[in-house]
Short mmCIF file of C-alpha atoms in Angstrom, two decimals:
data_model
loop_
_atom_site.label_atom_id
_atom_site.label_comp_id
_atom_site.label_asym_id
_atom_site.label_seq_id
_atom_site.Cartn_x
_atom_site.Cartn_y
_atom_site.Cartn_z
CA UNK A 212 -27.12 49.01 4.98
CA UNK A 213 -24.49 47.73 2.71
CA UNK A 214 -22.23 50.21 1.51
CA UNK A 215 -20.67 50.55 -1.89
CA UNK A 216 -17.64 50.25 -2.84
CA UNK A 217 -15.40 53.06 -3.82
CA UNK A 218 -14.06 54.27 -6.27
CA UNK A 219 -10.32 53.89 -5.68
CA UNK A 220 -11.50 49.63 -3.69
CA UNK A 221 -13.50 48.85 -7.39
CA UNK A 222 -10.71 50.43 -9.50
CA UNK A 223 -8.10 47.79 -7.82
CA UNK A 224 -10.49 45.37 -8.39
CA UNK A 225 -10.77 45.67 -11.85
CA UNK A 226 -6.56 45.76 -12.06
CA UNK A 227 -6.60 43.10 -10.50
CA UNK A 228 -9.36 40.84 -12.18
CA UNK A 229 -8.53 42.13 -15.57
CA UNK A 230 -4.49 42.94 -15.26
CA UNK A 231 -3.23 40.15 -12.86
CA UNK A 232 -0.15 38.67 -14.64
CA UNK A 233 1.07 42.63 -14.61
CA UNK A 234 0.31 43.81 -11.37
CA UNK A 235 2.00 40.30 -10.37
CA UNK A 236 5.19 41.65 -12.40
CA UNK A 237 4.88 44.55 -10.81
CA UNK A 238 4.14 44.39 -7.50
CA UNK A 239 3.86 40.86 -5.87
CA UNK A 240 6.99 39.60 -7.52
CA UNK A 241 9.10 42.90 -5.99
CA UNK A 242 7.48 42.79 -2.39
CA UNK A 243 8.13 38.39 -2.31
CA UNK A 244 11.54 38.54 -3.14
CA UNK A 245 12.43 41.76 -0.90
CA UNK A 246 10.38 38.98 2.30
CA UNK A 247 12.12 36.03 1.03
CA UNK A 248 15.83 38.56 1.15
CA UNK A 249 13.97 39.86 5.28
CA UNK A 250 13.13 36.01 5.73
CA UNK A 251 16.93 34.52 5.23
CA UNK A 252 18.99 37.60 6.77
CA UNK A 253 16.38 37.65 10.07
CA UNK A 254 17.20 33.31 10.43
CA UNK A 255 21.79 33.59 8.94
CA UNK A 256 22.19 36.85 12.34
CA UNK A 257 20.17 34.01 14.44
CA UNK A 258 22.24 31.87 13.21
CA UNK A 259 26.17 33.46 13.36
CA UNK A 260 25.12 36.09 16.20
CA UNK A 261 22.67 33.46 19.27
CA UNK A 262 24.19 30.18 18.87
CA UNK A 263 20.51 29.33 17.71
CA UNK A 264 20.51 25.45 17.24
CA UNK A 265 22.37 25.66 20.26
CA UNK A 266 19.76 27.83 22.39
CA UNK A 267 16.86 25.23 21.18
CA UNK A 268 15.88 24.49 24.71
CA UNK A 269 15.29 27.37 25.63
CA UNK A 270 12.68 28.13 22.36
CA UNK A 271 10.64 24.78 23.16
CA UNK A 272 10.61 25.89 27.08
CA UNK A 273 8.99 29.84 25.52
CA UNK A 274 6.22 26.82 23.62
CA UNK A 275 5.53 25.09 27.20
CA UNK A 276 5.67 28.48 29.24
CA UNK A 277 2.63 30.34 26.51
CA UNK A 278 0.04 26.78 27.50
CA UNK A 279 0.69 26.55 31.39
CA UNK A 280 -0.10 29.88 31.09
CA UNK A 281 -3.25 29.13 29.12
CA UNK A 282 -4.16 26.34 31.94
CA UNK A 283 -3.48 28.88 34.87
CA UNK A 284 -6.16 30.88 32.98
CA UNK A 285 -8.86 28.75 32.86
CA UNK A 286 -8.30 26.47 29.98
CA UNK A 287 -11.18 29.19 27.38
CA UNK A 288 -9.95 28.73 24.37
CA UNK A 289 -8.48 26.23 21.50
CA UNK A 290 -5.33 26.35 20.81
CA UNK A 291 -3.28 26.80 17.25
CA UNK A 292 -0.10 27.90 16.35
CA UNK A 293 -0.01 32.52 16.09
CA UNK A 294 1.49 31.39 12.17
CA UNK A 295 0.06 33.27 9.50
CA UNK A 296 -2.85 31.59 8.24
CA UNK A 297 -1.87 33.08 4.38
CA UNK A 298 1.38 31.68 4.58
CA UNK A 299 -0.49 27.91 4.59
CA UNK A 300 -0.48 26.45 0.89
CA UNK A 301 -4.02 25.92 1.17
CA UNK A 302 -6.38 28.55 -1.48
CA UNK A 303 -8.15 29.63 2.00
CA UNK A 304 -7.56 30.65 4.86
CA UNK A 305 -7.93 29.13 8.36
CA UNK A 306 -10.43 30.51 10.18
CA UNK A 307 -10.36 29.59 13.31
CA UNK A 308 -7.04 31.52 13.32
CA UNK A 309 -9.19 34.37 15.27
CA UNK A 310 -11.15 32.77 17.54
CA UNK A 311 -9.07 30.75 18.93
CA UNK A 312 -5.75 31.84 21.11
CA UNK A 313 -2.89 31.01 18.76
CA UNK A 314 0.40 30.13 19.96
CA UNK A 315 4.58 31.42 19.59
CA UNK A 316 5.95 28.03 17.53
CA UNK A 317 8.95 30.22 16.35
CA UNK A 318 11.47 27.05 15.71
CA UNK A 319 12.70 27.70 12.19
CA UNK A 320 16.18 26.42 12.34
CA UNK A 321 18.73 23.29 11.19
CA UNK A 322 19.38 21.45 14.52
CA UNK A 323 22.07 18.92 14.09
CA UNK A 324 22.92 16.38 11.14
CA UNK A 325 24.02 12.91 11.88
CA UNK A 326 26.59 11.55 10.09
CA UNK A 327 26.90 8.20 11.32
CA UNK A 328 22.80 7.74 11.61
CA UNK A 329 22.01 9.47 8.21
CA UNK A 330 18.81 11.47 9.51
CA UNK A 331 18.42 15.92 10.11
CA UNK A 332 16.98 16.96 13.29
CA UNK A 333 14.86 19.93 12.02
CA UNK A 334 12.63 22.51 13.93
CA UNK A 335 9.49 22.45 12.22
CA UNK A 336 9.27 25.77 10.59
CA UNK A 337 12.95 24.94 8.18
CA UNK A 338 11.10 25.11 4.53
CA UNK A 339 11.85 21.84 1.82
CA UNK A 340 14.46 25.39 0.42
CA UNK A 341 16.75 25.93 2.95
CA UNK A 342 17.08 21.84 4.26
CA UNK A 343 18.01 20.93 0.87
CA UNK A 344 20.70 23.44 0.18
CA UNK A 345 21.60 22.52 3.11
CA UNK A 346 22.26 19.30 2.84
CA UNK A 347 23.68 19.02 -0.91
CA UNK A 348 26.26 20.79 0.54
CA UNK A 349 26.85 18.19 2.66
CA UNK A 350 26.15 15.55 0.58
CA UNK A 351 23.49 14.18 1.60
CA UNK A 352 19.43 14.83 0.93
CA UNK A 353 16.09 13.81 1.86
CA UNK A 354 15.13 10.42 1.52
CA UNK A 355 12.52 11.61 0.70
CA UNK A 356 12.13 16.19 -0.78
CA UNK A 357 8.47 17.47 -1.40
CA UNK A 358 8.62 19.84 -4.81
CA UNK A 359 7.63 22.93 -3.45
CA UNK A 360 10.89 25.78 -1.62
CA UNK A 361 8.09 27.25 0.59
CA UNK A 362 6.11 23.93 2.07
CA UNK A 363 7.22 23.64 5.66
CA UNK A 364 8.47 20.18 7.89
CA UNK A 365 5.82 21.07 10.60
CA UNK A 366 3.58 21.29 7.60
CA UNK A 367 4.50 17.93 5.70
CA UNK A 368 4.20 15.73 8.93
CA UNK A 369 0.98 16.92 10.93
CA UNK A 370 -0.60 17.57 7.09
CA UNK A 371 0.97 16.19 4.05
CA UNK A 372 3.74 15.22 1.59
CA UNK A 373 4.44 13.41 -1.10
CA UNK A 374 7.09 12.65 -3.90
CA UNK A 375 8.67 11.11 -6.95
CA UNK A 376 10.60 9.08 -4.39
CA UNK A 377 7.76 7.80 -1.83
CA UNK A 378 7.49 4.70 -4.12
CA UNK A 379 10.76 3.50 -2.44
CA UNK A 380 10.27 5.28 1.02
CA UNK A 381 6.94 6.24 0.93
CA UNK A 382 5.33 9.77 1.92
CA UNK A 383 7.21 12.17 4.00
CA UNK A 384 6.03 11.03 7.54
CA UNK A 385 7.46 8.13 6.41
CA UNK A 386 10.67 9.54 6.44
CA UNK A 387 10.58 10.99 10.78
CA UNK A 388 12.68 9.41 12.70
CA UNK A 389 11.57 10.35 15.62
CA UNK A 390 8.77 14.03 16.62
CA UNK A 391 9.18 15.76 19.50
CA UNK A 392 5.66 17.04 20.19
CA UNK A 393 4.77 19.62 23.20
CA UNK A 394 1.18 18.57 25.01
CA UNK A 395 -1.81 20.11 25.57
CA UNK A 396 -0.25 19.62 29.08
CA UNK A 397 2.60 21.32 28.46
CA UNK A 398 4.56 17.88 28.65
CA UNK A 399 7.43 17.62 26.54
CA UNK A 400 6.94 14.08 24.57
CA UNK A 401 9.54 12.34 22.41
CA UNK A 402 8.37 10.39 19.98
CA UNK A 403 9.22 7.35 17.73
CA UNK A 404 8.88 3.14 16.75
CA UNK A 405 9.99 2.33 20.48
CA UNK A 406 8.31 5.66 22.77
CA UNK A 407 4.95 7.28 23.38
CA UNK A 408 4.78 5.23 19.46
CA UNK A 409 0.65 5.51 19.79
CA UNK A 410 1.35 9.10 19.94
CA UNK A 411 4.33 9.13 16.98
CA UNK A 412 2.33 6.95 14.29
CA UNK A 413 -1.40 9.55 14.67
CA UNK A 414 0.42 12.86 14.20
CA UNK A 415 0.36 12.35 10.65
CA UNK A 416 -2.13 14.00 9.12
CA UNK A 417 -3.91 15.34 12.68
CA UNK A 418 -2.98 19.22 11.75
CA UNK A 419 -2.00 19.81 15.29
CA UNK A 420 -4.48 18.49 16.98
CA UNK A 421 -3.20 16.48 19.88
CA UNK A 422 -0.02 18.55 20.67
CA UNK A 423 2.94 21.50 18.84
CA UNK A 424 5.51 19.72 17.03
CA UNK A 425 8.32 21.53 18.42
CA UNK A 426 11.33 19.08 16.97
CA UNK A 427 11.56 15.59 14.37
CA UNK A 428 14.17 13.85 13.28
CA UNK A 429 14.07 13.02 9.29
CA UNK A 430 16.29 10.22 7.05
CA UNK A 431 18.92 11.10 4.74
CA UNK A 432 20.01 8.88 1.44
CA UNK A 433 23.54 9.44 0.01
CA UNK A 434 23.50 12.35 -2.28
CA UNK A 435 25.19 12.52 -5.69
CA UNK A 436 25.55 15.17 -8.45
CA UNK A 437 22.53 14.43 -10.85
CA UNK A 438 19.36 12.72 -11.80
CA UNK A 439 19.34 10.26 -14.95
CA UNK A 440 16.01 11.10 -16.43
CA UNK A 441 14.30 8.97 -18.67
CA UNK A 442 11.68 10.34 -20.82
CA UNK A 443 9.32 8.09 -21.71
CA UNK A 444 6.11 9.00 -23.99
CA UNK A 445 2.89 6.92 -23.87
CA UNK A 446 0.08 7.08 -25.57
CA UNK A 447 -3.87 5.43 -24.77
CA UNK A 448 -4.37 4.83 -21.18
CA UNK A 449 -4.31 1.38 -20.62
CA UNK A 450 -0.88 1.61 -21.77
CA UNK A 451 0.20 4.97 -19.54
CA UNK A 452 -1.35 3.10 -16.56
CA UNK A 453 0.02 -0.25 -17.53
CA UNK A 454 3.65 1.60 -17.07
CA UNK A 455 3.50 4.20 -15.29
CA UNK A 456 2.79 0.93 -12.06
CA UNK A 457 5.24 -1.12 -13.78
CA UNK A 458 7.76 1.85 -13.32
CA UNK A 459 6.37 2.21 -9.84
CA UNK A 460 7.47 -0.76 -8.99
CA UNK A 461 10.57 -1.34 -9.85
CA UNK A 462 12.34 0.24 -6.71
CA UNK A 463 15.74 -1.27 -7.59
CA UNK A 464 15.80 0.29 -10.37
CA UNK A 465 14.03 3.00 -10.40
CA UNK A 466 14.96 6.11 -7.36
CA UNK A 467 11.53 8.83 -9.22
CA UNK A 468 9.32 8.19 -10.21
CA UNK A 469 7.34 10.75 -11.99
CA UNK A 470 4.34 11.08 -15.00
CA UNK A 471 2.58 13.93 -16.88
CA UNK A 472 -0.66 13.80 -18.48
CA UNK A 473 -1.27 15.45 -21.32
CA UNK A 474 -4.60 14.21 -22.18
CA UNK A 475 -6.45 11.59 -21.31
CA UNK A 476 -4.94 9.13 -23.75
CA UNK A 477 -1.56 10.16 -23.78
CA UNK A 478 1.30 11.53 -21.15
CA UNK A 479 5.22 11.06 -20.27
CA UNK A 480 6.02 9.05 -17.49
CA UNK A 481 9.60 9.62 -15.70
CA UNK A 482 11.70 7.43 -14.34
CA UNK A 483 15.41 8.69 -13.14
CA UNK A 484 18.43 7.05 -10.07
CA UNK A 485 20.54 9.08 -9.08
CA UNK A 486 23.94 9.68 -10.97
CA UNK A 487 27.29 10.14 -9.50
CA UNK A 488 28.32 11.71 -13.30
CA UNK A 489 26.47 11.84 -16.80
CA UNK A 490 27.46 8.46 -18.46
CA UNK A 491 27.60 9.74 -21.84
CA UNK A 492 23.63 8.38 -22.94
CA UNK A 493 22.13 11.78 -22.76
CA UNK A 494 22.58 15.90 -22.30
CA UNK A 495 23.33 17.95 -18.49
CA UNK A 496 20.02 19.51 -18.74
CA UNK A 497 20.02 22.66 -15.88
CA UNK A 498 16.26 23.37 -15.97
CA UNK A 499 16.35 25.19 -12.31
CA UNK A 500 18.07 28.24 -14.46
CA UNK A 501 16.07 31.12 -14.60
CA UNK A 502 15.91 31.73 -18.23
CA UNK A 503 15.16 27.65 -19.12
CA UNK A 504 11.43 27.30 -19.82
CA UNK A 505 9.64 25.28 -16.63
CA UNK A 506 9.67 22.10 -16.48
CA UNK A 507 6.67 20.45 -17.92
CA UNK A 508 6.70 22.01 -21.07
CA UNK A 509 9.70 20.61 -21.85
CA UNK A 510 8.40 17.45 -20.45
CA UNK A 511 5.77 17.84 -22.94
CA UNK A 512 8.56 18.15 -26.34
CA UNK A 513 8.86 14.13 -25.63
CA UNK A 514 5.07 13.97 -25.92
CA UNK A 515 4.80 16.32 -29.31
CA UNK A 516 7.69 14.34 -30.99
CA UNK A 517 7.64 11.01 -29.73
CA UNK A 518 10.78 10.35 -28.61
CA UNK A 519 12.93 8.80 -25.91
CA UNK A 520 15.15 10.46 -24.29
CA UNK A 521 17.63 10.73 -21.31
CA UNK A 522 18.90 13.66 -19.77
CA UNK A 523 21.46 14.87 -16.63
CA UNK A 524 19.79 16.87 -14.05
CA UNK A 525 21.82 18.72 -11.49
CA UNK A 526 20.04 17.04 -8.22
CA UNK A 527 18.63 20.25 -6.70
CA UNK A 528 17.01 21.64 -10.21
CA UNK A 529 15.42 18.14 -10.61
CA UNK A 530 13.85 18.49 -6.21
CA UNK A 531 12.67 21.85 -7.34
CA UNK A 532 11.68 21.72 -10.48
CA UNK A 533 7.97 22.41 -10.83
CA UNK A 534 8.16 25.78 -8.49
CA UNK A 535 8.69 28.04 -11.16
CA UNK A 536 6.34 27.51 -12.45
CA UNK A 537 3.90 26.37 -8.98
CA UNK A 538 3.50 23.68 -11.67
CA UNK A 539 1.74 24.39 -14.02
CA UNK A 540 -0.46 26.94 -12.16
CA UNK A 541 1.51 30.36 -12.73
CA UNK A 542 0.56 30.12 -16.27
CA UNK A 543 -2.89 31.60 -14.94
CA UNK A 544 -1.26 33.83 -13.05
CA UNK A 545 1.50 35.39 -15.13
CA UNK A 546 -0.17 34.58 -18.87
CA UNK A 547 3.60 35.44 -19.76
CA UNK A 548 5.65 34.10 -18.32
CA UNK A 549 7.16 31.07 -20.06
CA UNK A 550 7.49 33.19 -23.04
CA UNK A 551 11.49 33.57 -23.35
CA UNK A 552 11.38 37.15 -23.17
CA UNK A 553 10.87 37.37 -19.70
CA UNK A 554 12.25 34.51 -18.42
CA UNK A 555 15.40 35.36 -19.28
CA UNK A 556 14.53 38.87 -17.84
CA UNK A 557 12.74 37.51 -14.27
CA UNK A 558 12.46 34.49 -14.74
CA UNK A 559 14.40 34.45 -12.12
CA UNK A 560 12.07 36.82 -9.66
CA UNK A 561 9.84 33.19 -10.17
CA UNK A 562 7.41 32.29 -8.28
CA UNK A 563 6.12 35.23 -6.37
CA UNK A 564 4.69 34.30 -2.68
CA UNK A 565 1.55 32.19 -2.86
CA UNK A 566 0.75 34.42 0.64
CA UNK A 567 0.55 37.47 -0.87
CA UNK A 568 -1.56 36.00 -3.99
CA UNK A 569 -3.91 34.87 -1.47
CA UNK A 570 -3.86 37.73 -0.21
CA UNK A 571 -4.67 39.40 -3.33
CA UNK A 572 -7.63 37.80 -4.19
CA UNK A 573 -10.52 40.06 -6.07
CA UNK A 574 -14.34 39.34 -5.17
CA UNK A 575 -13.90 38.56 -9.27
CA UNK A 576 -11.20 36.30 -9.07
CA UNK A 577 -12.79 34.01 -5.77
CA UNK A 578 -16.26 33.89 -7.25
CA UNK A 579 -13.97 32.27 -10.97
CA UNK A 580 -11.81 29.98 -8.54
CA UNK A 581 -15.12 28.99 -6.18
CA UNK A 582 -16.93 27.85 -9.69
CA UNK A 583 -14.40 26.59 -12.27
CA UNK A 584 -11.18 26.79 -10.16
CA UNK A 585 -9.94 22.80 -9.23
CA UNK A 586 -7.53 22.23 -7.08
CA UNK A 587 -7.21 17.94 -5.38
CA UNK A 588 -4.30 15.84 -4.70
CA UNK A 589 -6.68 11.92 -4.57
CA UNK A 590 -4.48 9.42 -3.05
CA UNK A 591 -5.94 6.30 -4.75
CA UNK A 592 -4.95 2.75 -4.78
CA UNK A 593 -2.75 2.21 -7.82
CA UNK A 594 -5.21 -0.20 -8.53
CA UNK A 595 -8.09 2.18 -9.72
CA UNK A 596 -5.27 4.26 -11.40
CA UNK A 597 -7.42 3.77 -14.75
CA UNK A 598 -10.83 4.91 -13.19
CA UNK A 599 -9.37 7.57 -11.97
CA UNK A 600 -7.22 9.79 -15.05
CA UNK A 601 -11.27 8.62 -16.02
CA UNK A 602 -13.52 10.53 -14.05
CA UNK A 603 -10.77 13.25 -14.08
CA UNK A 604 -10.58 13.20 -17.32
CA UNK A 605 -15.05 13.25 -17.96
CA UNK A 606 -15.96 15.21 -15.25
CA UNK A 607 -12.56 17.94 -15.31
CA UNK A 608 -10.80 18.19 -18.14
CA UNK A 609 -8.01 19.65 -16.39
CA UNK A 610 -4.34 18.86 -17.88
CA UNK A 611 -1.88 18.13 -17.06
CA UNK A 612 -2.41 15.69 -13.99
CA UNK A 613 0.43 15.18 -12.12
CA UNK A 614 0.65 11.96 -11.21
CA UNK A 615 3.46 10.79 -8.03
CA UNK A 616 3.11 7.20 -6.49
CA UNK A 617 3.31 6.29 -2.53
CA UNK A 618 4.12 3.17 -0.95
CA UNK A 619 1.62 3.66 2.50
CA UNK A 620 3.03 0.64 4.07
CA UNK A 621 0.73 -1.75 6.37
CA UNK A 622 0.88 -1.17 9.82
CA UNK A 623 -1.74 -3.68 12.15
CA UNK A 624 -0.59 -2.15 15.70
CA UNK A 625 -0.03 1.78 15.01
CA UNK A 626 -2.69 1.54 11.71
CA UNK A 627 -2.98 5.75 12.00
CA UNK A 628 -4.80 7.98 9.62
CA UNK A 629 -3.89 7.30 6.31
CA UNK A 630 -3.64 3.34 5.59
CA UNK A 631 -4.00 0.19 2.76
CA UNK A 632 -7.13 -1.06 3.19
CA UNK A 633 -8.02 -5.62 2.16
CA UNK A 634 -9.74 -6.39 -0.60
CA UNK A 635 -12.67 -8.63 0.04
CA UNK A 636 -9.99 -11.41 -0.56
CA UNK A 637 -7.54 -10.10 2.36
CA UNK A 638 -5.26 -9.22 -0.21
CA UNK A 639 -3.60 -6.07 0.11
CA UNK A 640 -1.20 -3.67 -1.85
CA UNK A 641 0.57 -1.54 0.05
CA UNK A 642 0.94 0.91 -3.89
CA UNK A 643 -0.99 4.20 -3.84
CA UNK A 644 -0.86 6.45 -6.27
CA UNK A 645 -0.97 11.30 -6.27
CA UNK A 646 -3.38 12.03 -8.68
CA UNK A 647 -2.52 15.89 -8.47
CA UNK A 648 -5.56 17.42 -10.69
CA UNK A 649 -4.43 21.39 -11.18
CA UNK A 650 -6.46 24.82 -12.93
CA UNK A 651 -9.31 26.48 -14.12
CA UNK A 652 -11.47 24.40 -16.31
CA UNK A 653 -12.94 25.47 -19.52
CA UNK A 654 -15.89 23.16 -19.26
CA UNK A 655 -19.06 25.48 -19.44
CA UNK A 656 -21.48 24.01 -17.97
CA UNK A 657 -18.23 22.46 -14.69
CA UNK A 658 -19.15 24.03 -11.31
CA UNK A 659 -17.26 22.88 -8.67
CA UNK A 660 -19.76 23.56 -6.02
CA UNK A 661 -21.02 19.79 -7.24
CA UNK A 662 -18.62 18.54 -8.91
CA UNK A 663 -15.92 19.24 -5.85
CA UNK A 664 -18.37 16.66 -3.37
CA UNK A 665 -18.12 13.84 -5.90
CA UNK A 666 -14.41 13.45 -6.80
CA UNK A 667 -14.37 13.25 -3.04
CA UNK A 668 -17.78 10.46 -2.89
CA UNK A 669 -16.28 8.79 -6.13
CA UNK A 670 -12.22 8.75 -3.74
CA UNK A 671 -14.21 7.90 -0.56
CA UNK A 672 -16.12 4.93 -2.83
CA UNK A 673 -12.38 3.48 -4.39
CA UNK A 674 -10.66 3.65 -0.73
CA UNK A 675 -8.35 6.41 -1.30
CA UNK A 676 -7.62 10.37 0.02
CA UNK A 677 -8.01 13.24 -0.23
CA UNK A 678 -5.12 15.57 0.92
CA UNK A 679 -6.58 17.85 3.13
CA UNK A 680 -4.39 21.34 2.27
CA UNK A 681 -7.25 21.43 -0.17
CA UNK A 682 -10.71 22.04 -0.45
CA UNK A 683 -13.11 19.59 1.69
CA UNK A 684 -16.61 19.59 0.63
CA UNK A 685 -17.14 15.81 3.08
CA UNK A 686 -19.48 16.29 5.83
CA UNK A 687 -18.45 14.79 9.75
CA UNK A 688 -19.42 11.76 8.88
CA UNK A 689 -17.71 11.12 5.22
CA UNK A 690 -14.57 12.46 6.85
CA UNK A 691 -14.59 9.73 9.58
CA UNK A 692 -14.80 6.46 7.29
CA UNK A 693 -12.15 8.08 5.14
CA UNK A 694 -9.79 8.61 7.73
CA UNK A 695 -9.77 6.18 10.07
CA UNK A 696 -10.61 8.37 13.63
CA UNK A 697 -10.52 4.78 16.57
CA UNK A 698 -6.62 4.99 17.88
CA UNK A 699 -6.64 8.80 16.75
CA UNK A 700 -10.30 8.59 19.48
CA UNK A 701 -9.15 6.55 22.42
CA UNK A 702 -5.51 9.17 22.26
CA UNK A 703 -6.90 12.58 22.40
CA UNK A 704 -9.51 11.24 25.43
CA UNK A 705 -6.09 9.76 26.65
CA UNK A 706 -3.46 12.81 27.27
CA UNK A 707 -4.48 15.03 29.45
CA UNK A 708 -6.49 18.94 28.28
CA UNK A 709 -6.32 17.37 24.07
CA UNK A 710 -9.27 17.14 23.50
CA UNK A 711 -10.14 21.36 25.44
CA UNK A 712 -7.31 22.12 24.12
CA UNK A 713 -7.45 21.38 20.09
CA UNK A 714 -11.32 20.43 18.40
CA UNK A 715 -10.81 17.67 15.55
CA UNK A 716 -9.47 17.21 12.69
CA UNK A 717 -12.58 18.30 10.36
CA UNK A 718 -12.80 21.37 12.87
CA UNK A 719 -9.44 22.61 10.87
CA UNK A 720 -9.96 20.99 6.79
CA UNK A 721 -13.82 21.44 6.39
CA UNK A 722 -15.57 24.12 3.78
CA UNK A 723 -16.20 25.18 7.41
CA UNK A 724 -13.06 25.97 9.29
CA UNK A 725 -11.83 27.67 5.76
CA UNK A 726 -12.95 30.94 4.77
CA UNK A 727 -11.70 32.32 0.23
CA UNK A 728 -8.90 34.64 1.03
CA UNK A 729 -10.89 38.42 0.45
CA UNK A 730 -13.36 37.09 3.00
CA UNK A 731 -10.95 36.56 5.48
CA UNK A 732 -9.90 39.82 5.11
CA UNK A 733 -13.51 41.43 5.60
CA UNK A 734 -13.26 39.13 9.49
CA UNK A 735 -10.41 40.81 10.24
CA UNK A 736 -12.05 44.26 9.87
CA UNK A 737 -14.90 42.88 11.62
CA UNK A 738 -15.08 43.88 15.16
CA UNK A 739 -13.97 41.13 18.01
CA UNK A 740 -18.58 40.46 18.41
CA UNK A 741 -18.06 39.45 14.75
CA UNK A 742 -15.18 36.96 14.84
CA UNK A 743 -16.86 34.16 16.24
#
């Protein structure tokens, strides 16, 4: 018989559902600050007291030892990292963490900066926030710096990473110069375009189904103090698409290109280039300071005033311009978060940790988000941008939409899981665009249970890809049509113990492999025999 929730549980549910902003302010922000402080102190002490970068080989050896122990015990379980599923950027939590053998991969150090070669070696749990601070102090930056502070190098390689410089440098995977991987056989392999090249090109998007990433070398470019941003408001869908495509293809003039679409027929296109100092054609705007309005709100002013503008943004402020507001999702978590009084008093504490937001989800918020929320990134060929915006407007109506252009290079010898498709006439265009839709849909008739599968079919029909942190409703056949598995299947068959240790990508990212956070809490409390 199903037991009724206690009075305390019902009260907690009511508070979290109806006063989420107050709860997040009073409890989640202090907890997030405490967690961030503890993490920073622990990693700093490790670096100072124990020569952490120099002990990289020892830490890798512990990963290898765990895999060899698994083999010695009969290799009965699938393997996954021991990193908590609550720390992933997905709105869902991986169910397989409860049934797979967890391998501790405690690798979160910056290893070496090679200024001669223009690259940095890091362990997979280094975050974008940590790495951008480290590099900028030394006059360097990654060629592609994905937005949110808590994104990890390993997650961006094994999953997906894009930013406004991707039209020039490609996805995050394309700035990788080499990757070190421990296979299911307990062997450490160094992978690059010249060495173990097939594994090097297939690791991106593989979600840990080919081995455990233990180090990566990443391409750098020289940093400058500022990014000069030109804001161009555009009215009309066709002029919007034309302006965005023109900016995206101009890699000589534009180091960064981004679009924020505020309605079907209105957007602001942003072109950026690195600058050592302001040239006098625009003011300096330190958008990353805690008291500043959220970035997407500042950008919207150019549209409302119908004026072109130029600003100089401090480089790190630019890289993490959407972090405080989680793009615009923070407005649904703390509705008063952009109020001037809140910004001046508590803006410095934003954002709360995503894991805490997930863990405090309630049955009510789960039902609402499953029915009305969209949190999707769709990678579409640039030629289908107009059709994509029309589709989102017709079926979702959620704004703003985020546009980030990206080059996906053609590599016929190593197609990988994601690659451009040739048209019927044999022509090829490597330019794609990430269309990001985040937020609650305000249409009463909307139901994500029906809308998301239709969206995935639209993406599949137009030669696009879905970012796999998001909810994946495709069946296995459709998933394999979206992502080319031909070389991936051959490699898994050739790597010793690979299929014993790891399921396929679909087994880790599909709707069946993930559950809502509130459901995961129930599974964690259930007896072990109920978790299969």
